[in-house]
Coordinates of N, CA and C and ligand atoms in Angstrom, one line a residue:
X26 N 0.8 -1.2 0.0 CA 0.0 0.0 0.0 C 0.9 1.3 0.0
X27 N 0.6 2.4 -1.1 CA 1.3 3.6 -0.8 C 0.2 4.7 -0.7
X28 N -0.4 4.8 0.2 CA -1.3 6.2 0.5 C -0.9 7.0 0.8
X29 N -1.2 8.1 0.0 CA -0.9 9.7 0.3 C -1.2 10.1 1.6
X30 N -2.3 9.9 2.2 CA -2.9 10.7 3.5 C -2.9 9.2 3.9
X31 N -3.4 9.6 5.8 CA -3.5 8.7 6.6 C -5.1 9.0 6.8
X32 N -6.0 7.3 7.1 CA -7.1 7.3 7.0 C -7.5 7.9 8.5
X33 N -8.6 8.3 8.4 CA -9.4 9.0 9.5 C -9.4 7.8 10.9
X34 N -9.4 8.3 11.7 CA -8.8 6.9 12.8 C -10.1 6.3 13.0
X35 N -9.9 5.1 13.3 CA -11.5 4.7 13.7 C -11.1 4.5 15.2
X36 N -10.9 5.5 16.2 CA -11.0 5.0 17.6 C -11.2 6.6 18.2
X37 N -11.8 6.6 19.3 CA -11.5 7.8 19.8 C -10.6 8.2 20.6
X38 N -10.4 9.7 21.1 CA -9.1 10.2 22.2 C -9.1 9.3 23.7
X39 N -10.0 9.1 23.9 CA -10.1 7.8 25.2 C -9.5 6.8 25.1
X40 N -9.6 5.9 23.5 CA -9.3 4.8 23.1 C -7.5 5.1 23.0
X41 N -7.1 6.3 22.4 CA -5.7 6.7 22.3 C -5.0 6.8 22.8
X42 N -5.7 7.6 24.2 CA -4.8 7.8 25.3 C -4.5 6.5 26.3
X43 N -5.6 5.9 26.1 CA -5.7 4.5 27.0 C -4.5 3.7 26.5
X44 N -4.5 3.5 25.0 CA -3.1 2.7 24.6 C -2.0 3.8 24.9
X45 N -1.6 4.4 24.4 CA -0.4 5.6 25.0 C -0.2 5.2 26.2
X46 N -1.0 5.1 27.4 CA -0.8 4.9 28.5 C -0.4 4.0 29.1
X47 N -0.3 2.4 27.9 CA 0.9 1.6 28.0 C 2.5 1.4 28.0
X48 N 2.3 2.5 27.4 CA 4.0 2.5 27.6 C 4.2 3.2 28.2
X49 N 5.3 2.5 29.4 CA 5.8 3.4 30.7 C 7.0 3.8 30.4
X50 N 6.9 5.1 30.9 CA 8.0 6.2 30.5 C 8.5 6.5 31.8
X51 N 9.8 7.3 31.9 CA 10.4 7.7 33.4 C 9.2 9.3 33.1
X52 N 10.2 10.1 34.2 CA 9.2 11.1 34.3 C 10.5 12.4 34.6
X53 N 10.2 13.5 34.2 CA 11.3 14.8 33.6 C 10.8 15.9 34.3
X54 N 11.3 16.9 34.5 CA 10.9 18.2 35.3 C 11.8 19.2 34.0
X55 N 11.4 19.5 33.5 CA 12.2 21.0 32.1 C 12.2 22.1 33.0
X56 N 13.3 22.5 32.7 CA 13.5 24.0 33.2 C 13.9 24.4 32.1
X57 N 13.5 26.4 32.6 CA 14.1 27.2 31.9 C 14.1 28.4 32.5
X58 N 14.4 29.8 31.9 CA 14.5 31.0 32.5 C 13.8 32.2 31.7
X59 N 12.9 32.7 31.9 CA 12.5 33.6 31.2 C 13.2 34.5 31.3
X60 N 12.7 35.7 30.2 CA 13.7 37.3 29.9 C 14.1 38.0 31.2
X61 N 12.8 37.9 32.0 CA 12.7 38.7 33.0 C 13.4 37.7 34.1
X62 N 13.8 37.2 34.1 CA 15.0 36.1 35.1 C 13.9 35.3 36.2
X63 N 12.5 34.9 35.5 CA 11.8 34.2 36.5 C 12.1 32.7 35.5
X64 N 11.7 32.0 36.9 CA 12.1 30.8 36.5 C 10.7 29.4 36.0
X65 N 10.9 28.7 35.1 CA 9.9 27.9 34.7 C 10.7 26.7 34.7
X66 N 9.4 25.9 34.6 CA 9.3 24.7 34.8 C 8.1 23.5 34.8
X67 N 8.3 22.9 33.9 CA 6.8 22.0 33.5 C 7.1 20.4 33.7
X68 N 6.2 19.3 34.5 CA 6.5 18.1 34.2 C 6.6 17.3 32.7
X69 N 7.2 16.7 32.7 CA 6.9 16.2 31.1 C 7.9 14.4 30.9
X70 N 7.0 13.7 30.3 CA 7.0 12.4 30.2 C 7.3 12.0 28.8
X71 N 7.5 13.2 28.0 CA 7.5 12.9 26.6 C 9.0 13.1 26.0
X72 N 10.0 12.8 27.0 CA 11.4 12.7 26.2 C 11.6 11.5 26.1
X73 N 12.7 11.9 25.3 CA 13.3 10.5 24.8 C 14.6 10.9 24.2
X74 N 16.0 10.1 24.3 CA 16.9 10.1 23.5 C 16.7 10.2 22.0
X75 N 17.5 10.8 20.7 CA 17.4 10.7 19.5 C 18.6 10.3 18.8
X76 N 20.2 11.4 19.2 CA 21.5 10.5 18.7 C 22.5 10.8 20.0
X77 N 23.4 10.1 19.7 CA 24.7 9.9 20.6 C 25.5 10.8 19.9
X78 N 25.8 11.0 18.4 CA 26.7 11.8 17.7 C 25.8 12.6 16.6
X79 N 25.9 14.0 17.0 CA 26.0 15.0 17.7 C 24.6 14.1 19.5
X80 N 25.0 14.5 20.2 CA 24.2 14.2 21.5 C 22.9 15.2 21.3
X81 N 22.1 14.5 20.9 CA 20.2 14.8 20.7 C 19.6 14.5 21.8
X82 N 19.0 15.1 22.2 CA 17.2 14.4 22.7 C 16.3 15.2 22.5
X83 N 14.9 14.9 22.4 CA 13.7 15.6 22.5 C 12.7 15.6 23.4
X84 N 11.3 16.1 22.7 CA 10.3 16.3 24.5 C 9.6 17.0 23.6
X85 N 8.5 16.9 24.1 CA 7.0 17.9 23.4 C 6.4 18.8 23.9
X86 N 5.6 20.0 23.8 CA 5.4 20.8 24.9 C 3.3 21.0 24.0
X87 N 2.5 20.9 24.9 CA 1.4 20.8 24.5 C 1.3 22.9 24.0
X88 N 0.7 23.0 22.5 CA 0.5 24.4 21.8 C 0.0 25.0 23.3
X89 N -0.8 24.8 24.1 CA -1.4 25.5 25.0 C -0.8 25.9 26.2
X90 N 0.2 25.0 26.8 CA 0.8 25.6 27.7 C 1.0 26.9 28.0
X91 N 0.9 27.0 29.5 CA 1.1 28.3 29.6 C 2.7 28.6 29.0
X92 N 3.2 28.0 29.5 CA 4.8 28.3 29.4 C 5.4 27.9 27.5
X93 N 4.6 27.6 26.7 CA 4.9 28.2 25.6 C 5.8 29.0 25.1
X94 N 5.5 29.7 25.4 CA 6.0 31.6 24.9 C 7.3 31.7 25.6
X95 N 7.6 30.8 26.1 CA 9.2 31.2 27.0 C 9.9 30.1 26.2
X96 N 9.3 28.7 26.1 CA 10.3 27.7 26.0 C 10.0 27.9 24.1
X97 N 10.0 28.9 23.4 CA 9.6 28.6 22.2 C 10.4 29.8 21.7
X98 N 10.7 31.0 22.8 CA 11.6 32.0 22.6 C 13.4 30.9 23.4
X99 N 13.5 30.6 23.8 CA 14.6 30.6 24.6 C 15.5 29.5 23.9
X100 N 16.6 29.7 24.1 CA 17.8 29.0 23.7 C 18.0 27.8 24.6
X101 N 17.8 27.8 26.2 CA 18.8 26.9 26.8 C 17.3 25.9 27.7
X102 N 17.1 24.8 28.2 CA 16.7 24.0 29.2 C 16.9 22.8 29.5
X103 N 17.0 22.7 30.6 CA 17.6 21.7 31.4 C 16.1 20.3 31.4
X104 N 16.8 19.2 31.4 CA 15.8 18.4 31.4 C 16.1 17.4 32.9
X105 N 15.2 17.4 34.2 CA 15.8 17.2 35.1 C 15.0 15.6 34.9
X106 N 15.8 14.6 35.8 CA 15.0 13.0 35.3 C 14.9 13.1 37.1
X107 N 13.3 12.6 37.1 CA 12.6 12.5 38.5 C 12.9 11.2 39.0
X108 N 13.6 11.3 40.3 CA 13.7 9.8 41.1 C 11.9 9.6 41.8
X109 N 11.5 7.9 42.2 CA 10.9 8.0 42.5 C 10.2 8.8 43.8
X110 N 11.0 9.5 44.7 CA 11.2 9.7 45.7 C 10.8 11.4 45.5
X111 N 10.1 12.0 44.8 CA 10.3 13.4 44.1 C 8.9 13.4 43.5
X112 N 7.7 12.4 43.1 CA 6.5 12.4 43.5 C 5.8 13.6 43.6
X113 N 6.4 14.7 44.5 CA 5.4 15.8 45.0 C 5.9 16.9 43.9
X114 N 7.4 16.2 43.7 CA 7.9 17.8 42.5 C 7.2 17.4 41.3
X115 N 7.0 16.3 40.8 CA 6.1 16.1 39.9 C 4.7 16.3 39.5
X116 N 4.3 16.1 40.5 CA 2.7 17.1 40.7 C 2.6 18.4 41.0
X117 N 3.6 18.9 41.8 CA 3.8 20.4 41.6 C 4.2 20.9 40.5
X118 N 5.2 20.3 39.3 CA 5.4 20.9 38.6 C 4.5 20.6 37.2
X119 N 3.1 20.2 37.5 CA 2.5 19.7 36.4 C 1.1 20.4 36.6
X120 N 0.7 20.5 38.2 CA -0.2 21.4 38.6 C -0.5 22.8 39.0
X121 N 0.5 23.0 39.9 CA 1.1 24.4 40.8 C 0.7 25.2 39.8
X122 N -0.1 26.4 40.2 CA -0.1 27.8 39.6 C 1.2 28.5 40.4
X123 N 1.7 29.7 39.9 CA 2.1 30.2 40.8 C 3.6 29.9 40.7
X124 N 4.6 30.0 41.6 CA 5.8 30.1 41.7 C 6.0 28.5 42.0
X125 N 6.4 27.9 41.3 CA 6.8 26.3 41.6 C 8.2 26.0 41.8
X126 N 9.0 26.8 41.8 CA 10.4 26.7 42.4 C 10.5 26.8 44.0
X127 N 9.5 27.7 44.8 CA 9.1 28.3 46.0 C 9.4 26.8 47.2
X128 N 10.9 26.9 47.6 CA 11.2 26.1 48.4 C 11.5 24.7 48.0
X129 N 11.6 24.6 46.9 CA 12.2 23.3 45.8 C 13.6 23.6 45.8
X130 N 14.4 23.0 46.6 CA 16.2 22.8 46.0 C 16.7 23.0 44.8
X131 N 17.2 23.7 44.2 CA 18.2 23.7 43.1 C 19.1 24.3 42.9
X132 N 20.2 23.6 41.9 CA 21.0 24.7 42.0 C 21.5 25.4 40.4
X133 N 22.4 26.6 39.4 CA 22.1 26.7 38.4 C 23.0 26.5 37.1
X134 N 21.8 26.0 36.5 CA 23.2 25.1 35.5 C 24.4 26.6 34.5
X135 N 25.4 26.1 34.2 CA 26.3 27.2 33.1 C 25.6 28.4 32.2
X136 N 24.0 27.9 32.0 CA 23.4 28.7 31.5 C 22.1 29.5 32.1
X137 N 22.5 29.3 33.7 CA 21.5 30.0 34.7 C 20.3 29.3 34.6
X138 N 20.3 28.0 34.3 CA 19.3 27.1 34.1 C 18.8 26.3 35.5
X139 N 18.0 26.1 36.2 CA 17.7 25.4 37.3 C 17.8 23.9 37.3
X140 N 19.1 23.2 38.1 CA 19.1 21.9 38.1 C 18.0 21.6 39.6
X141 N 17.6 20.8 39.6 CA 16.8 20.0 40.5 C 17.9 19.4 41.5
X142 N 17.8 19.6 42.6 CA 18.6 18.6 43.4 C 17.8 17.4 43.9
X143 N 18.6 16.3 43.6 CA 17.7 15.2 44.1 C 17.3 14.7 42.6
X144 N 17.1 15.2 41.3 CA 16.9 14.2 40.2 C 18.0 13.1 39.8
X145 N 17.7 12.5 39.0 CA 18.7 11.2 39.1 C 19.7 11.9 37.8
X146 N 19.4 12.7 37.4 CA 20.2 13.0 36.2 C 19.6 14.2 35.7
X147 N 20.6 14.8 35.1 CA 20.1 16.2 34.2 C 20.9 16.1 32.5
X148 N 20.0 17.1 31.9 CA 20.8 17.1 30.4 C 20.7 18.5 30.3
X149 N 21.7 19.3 30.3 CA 21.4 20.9 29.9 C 21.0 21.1 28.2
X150 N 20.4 21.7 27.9 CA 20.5 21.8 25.9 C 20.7 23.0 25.7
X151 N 21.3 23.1 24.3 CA 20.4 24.0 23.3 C 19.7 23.5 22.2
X152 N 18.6 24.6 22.6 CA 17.3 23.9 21.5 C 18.5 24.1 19.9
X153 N 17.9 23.0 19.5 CA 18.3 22.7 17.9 C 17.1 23.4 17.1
X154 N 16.2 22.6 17.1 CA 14.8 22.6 16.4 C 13.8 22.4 16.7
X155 N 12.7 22.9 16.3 CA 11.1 22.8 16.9 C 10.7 22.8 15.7
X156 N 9.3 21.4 15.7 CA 8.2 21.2 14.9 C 6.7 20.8 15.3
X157 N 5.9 22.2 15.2 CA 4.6 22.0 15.5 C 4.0 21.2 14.7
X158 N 3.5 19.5 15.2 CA 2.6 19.1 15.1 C 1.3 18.8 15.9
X159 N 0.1 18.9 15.2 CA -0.9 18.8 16.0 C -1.0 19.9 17.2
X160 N -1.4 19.1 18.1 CA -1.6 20.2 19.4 C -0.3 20.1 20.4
X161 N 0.9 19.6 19.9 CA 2.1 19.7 19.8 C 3.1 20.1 19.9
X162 N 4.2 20.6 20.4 CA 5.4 21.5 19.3 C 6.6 20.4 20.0
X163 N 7.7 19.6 19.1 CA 8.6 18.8 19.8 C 9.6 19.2 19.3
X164 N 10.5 19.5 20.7 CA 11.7 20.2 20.6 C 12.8 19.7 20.5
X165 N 13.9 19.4 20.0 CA 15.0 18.8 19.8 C 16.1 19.8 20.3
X166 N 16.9 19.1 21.4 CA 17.7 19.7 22.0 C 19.4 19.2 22.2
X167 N 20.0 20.1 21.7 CA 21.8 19.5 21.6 C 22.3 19.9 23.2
X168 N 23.0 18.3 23.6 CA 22.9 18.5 24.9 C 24.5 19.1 25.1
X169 N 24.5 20.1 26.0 CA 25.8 20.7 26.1 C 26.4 20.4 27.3
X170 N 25.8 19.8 28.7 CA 26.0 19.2 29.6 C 25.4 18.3 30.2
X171 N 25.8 17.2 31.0 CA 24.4 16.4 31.6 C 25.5 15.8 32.3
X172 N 25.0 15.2 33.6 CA 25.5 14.5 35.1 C 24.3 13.5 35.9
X173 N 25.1 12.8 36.4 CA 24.4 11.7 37.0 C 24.7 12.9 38.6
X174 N 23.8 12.4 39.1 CA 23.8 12.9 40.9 C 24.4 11.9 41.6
X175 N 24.7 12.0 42.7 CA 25.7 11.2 43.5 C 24.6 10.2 43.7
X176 N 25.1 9.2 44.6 CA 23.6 8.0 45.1 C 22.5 7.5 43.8
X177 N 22.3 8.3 42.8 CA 21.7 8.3 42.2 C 21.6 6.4 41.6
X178 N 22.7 5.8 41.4 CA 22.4 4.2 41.4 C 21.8 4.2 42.4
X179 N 21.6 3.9 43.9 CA 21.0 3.6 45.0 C 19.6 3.8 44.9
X180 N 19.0 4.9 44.2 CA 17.3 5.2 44.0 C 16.9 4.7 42.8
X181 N 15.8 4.5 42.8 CA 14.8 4.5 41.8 C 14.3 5.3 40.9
X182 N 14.7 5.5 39.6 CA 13.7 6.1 38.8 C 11.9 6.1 39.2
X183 N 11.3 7.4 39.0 CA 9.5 7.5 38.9 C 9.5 7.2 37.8
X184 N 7.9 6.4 37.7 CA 8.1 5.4 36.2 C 6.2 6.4 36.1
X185 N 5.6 6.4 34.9 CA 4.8 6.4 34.8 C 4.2 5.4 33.5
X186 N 2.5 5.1 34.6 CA 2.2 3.7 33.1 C 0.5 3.9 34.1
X187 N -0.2 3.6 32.7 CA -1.5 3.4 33.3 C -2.0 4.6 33.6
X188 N -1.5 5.6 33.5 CA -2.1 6.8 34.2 C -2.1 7.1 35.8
X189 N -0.6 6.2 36.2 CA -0.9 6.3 37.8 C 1.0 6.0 37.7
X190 N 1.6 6.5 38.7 CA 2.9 6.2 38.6 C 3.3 5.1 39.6
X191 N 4.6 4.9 39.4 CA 5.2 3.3 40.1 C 6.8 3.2 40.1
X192 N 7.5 2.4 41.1 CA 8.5 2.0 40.9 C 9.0 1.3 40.5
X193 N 10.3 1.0 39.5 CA 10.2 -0.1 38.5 C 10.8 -1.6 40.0
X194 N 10.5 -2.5 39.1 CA 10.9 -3.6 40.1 C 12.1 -4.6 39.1
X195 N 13.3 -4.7 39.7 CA 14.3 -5.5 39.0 C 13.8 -7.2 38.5
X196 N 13.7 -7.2 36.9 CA 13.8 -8.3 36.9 C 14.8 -9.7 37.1
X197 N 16.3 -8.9 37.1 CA 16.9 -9.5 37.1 C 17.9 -9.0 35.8
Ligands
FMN229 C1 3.4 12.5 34.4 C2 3.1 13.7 33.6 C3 3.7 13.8 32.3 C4 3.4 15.0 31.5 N1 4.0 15.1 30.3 C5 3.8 16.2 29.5 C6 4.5 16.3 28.3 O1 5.3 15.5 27.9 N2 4.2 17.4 27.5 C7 3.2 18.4 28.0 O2 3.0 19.3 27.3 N3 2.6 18.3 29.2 C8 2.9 17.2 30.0 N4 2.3 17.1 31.2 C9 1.3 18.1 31.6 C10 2.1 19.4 32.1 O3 3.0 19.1 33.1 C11 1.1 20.4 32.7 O4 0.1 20.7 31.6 C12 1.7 21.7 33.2 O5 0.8 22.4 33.9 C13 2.2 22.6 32.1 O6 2.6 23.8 32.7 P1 2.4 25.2 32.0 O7 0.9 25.3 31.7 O8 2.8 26.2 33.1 O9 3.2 25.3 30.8 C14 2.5 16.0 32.0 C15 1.9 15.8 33.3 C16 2.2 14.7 34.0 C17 1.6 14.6 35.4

């Protein structure tokens, strides 16, 4: 089959998100810095590595967000990876109106960027490229630094699956 367009879906956004919501993903906190030197920050589950040479990764940011307009002007953000143990920064930074750094540990990356203390890992970038699709925009970011945190083997990654989160359990 070579089709030009893709057929109209036969399932709805229930049925879509319900599958989506089998694959478990870790879970990210993005920082960045606006003009005015305040600081943002959004949860987001939608990274993923892209290459090793040049060092890529990406992440999506929904057209609506409030935080849009910063992370769509801005050069630099830090992608912080959530241990399980960090649960509340995850919901704060996904819910919280308002100042969500407000007694949250961090310290600032080379490019005045907010590392998380306590993530199991950070990647500093610069955005490469952005492509709005759909309700969308996914951002490709060349990583210019990234570190494991000390102990960080000793904890658990936050896992998200099902629409409810979890810690992964060693198979072996
Ligand atoms: C586990 C989890 C994963 C999420 N992943 C994303 C994501 O990848 N992209 C996105 O746009 N929103 C994601 N969200 C929703 C945002 O965190 C949420 O809409 C947040 O309020 C956006 O902040 P803002 O409106 O200040 O930009 C996720 C939320 C949760 C709880």
């Amino acid at each position: 089959m070579n089709a030009k367009r893709a057929a109209t879906p036969d399932f709805d956004s229930t049925a879509f998100r319900n599958a989506l919501s089998q694959f478990a993903t870790g879970v990210t906190v993005i920082t960045t810095r606006a003009e005015d030197g305040s600081l943002i920050g959004i949860t987001a589950s939608s990274f993923n590595s892209v290459s090793l040479t040049p060092p890529l990764i990406l992440w999506s940011l929904a057209t609506r967000a409030g935080s849009m307009p910063v992370f769509r002007e801005n050069s630099h953000y830090v992608v912080n990876v959530l241990a399980a143990d960090q649960l509340d920064i995850c919901k704060r930074f996904a819910t919280m109106k308002g100042d969500r750094f407000a007694g949250v540990p961090y310290t600032l990356s080379a490019s005045g960027t907010p590392v998380l203390d306590g993530a199991l890992a950070w990647f500093e970038c610069h955005n490469r490229s952005r492509y709005d699709e759909g309700d969308h925009v996914i951002f490709v970011g060349e990583v210019e630094r990234c570190g494991v945190h000390a102990q960080a083997g000793d904890r658990t990654p936050l896992v998200f699956h099902g629409g409810s989160f979890h810690k992964p359990q060693s198979l072996g």
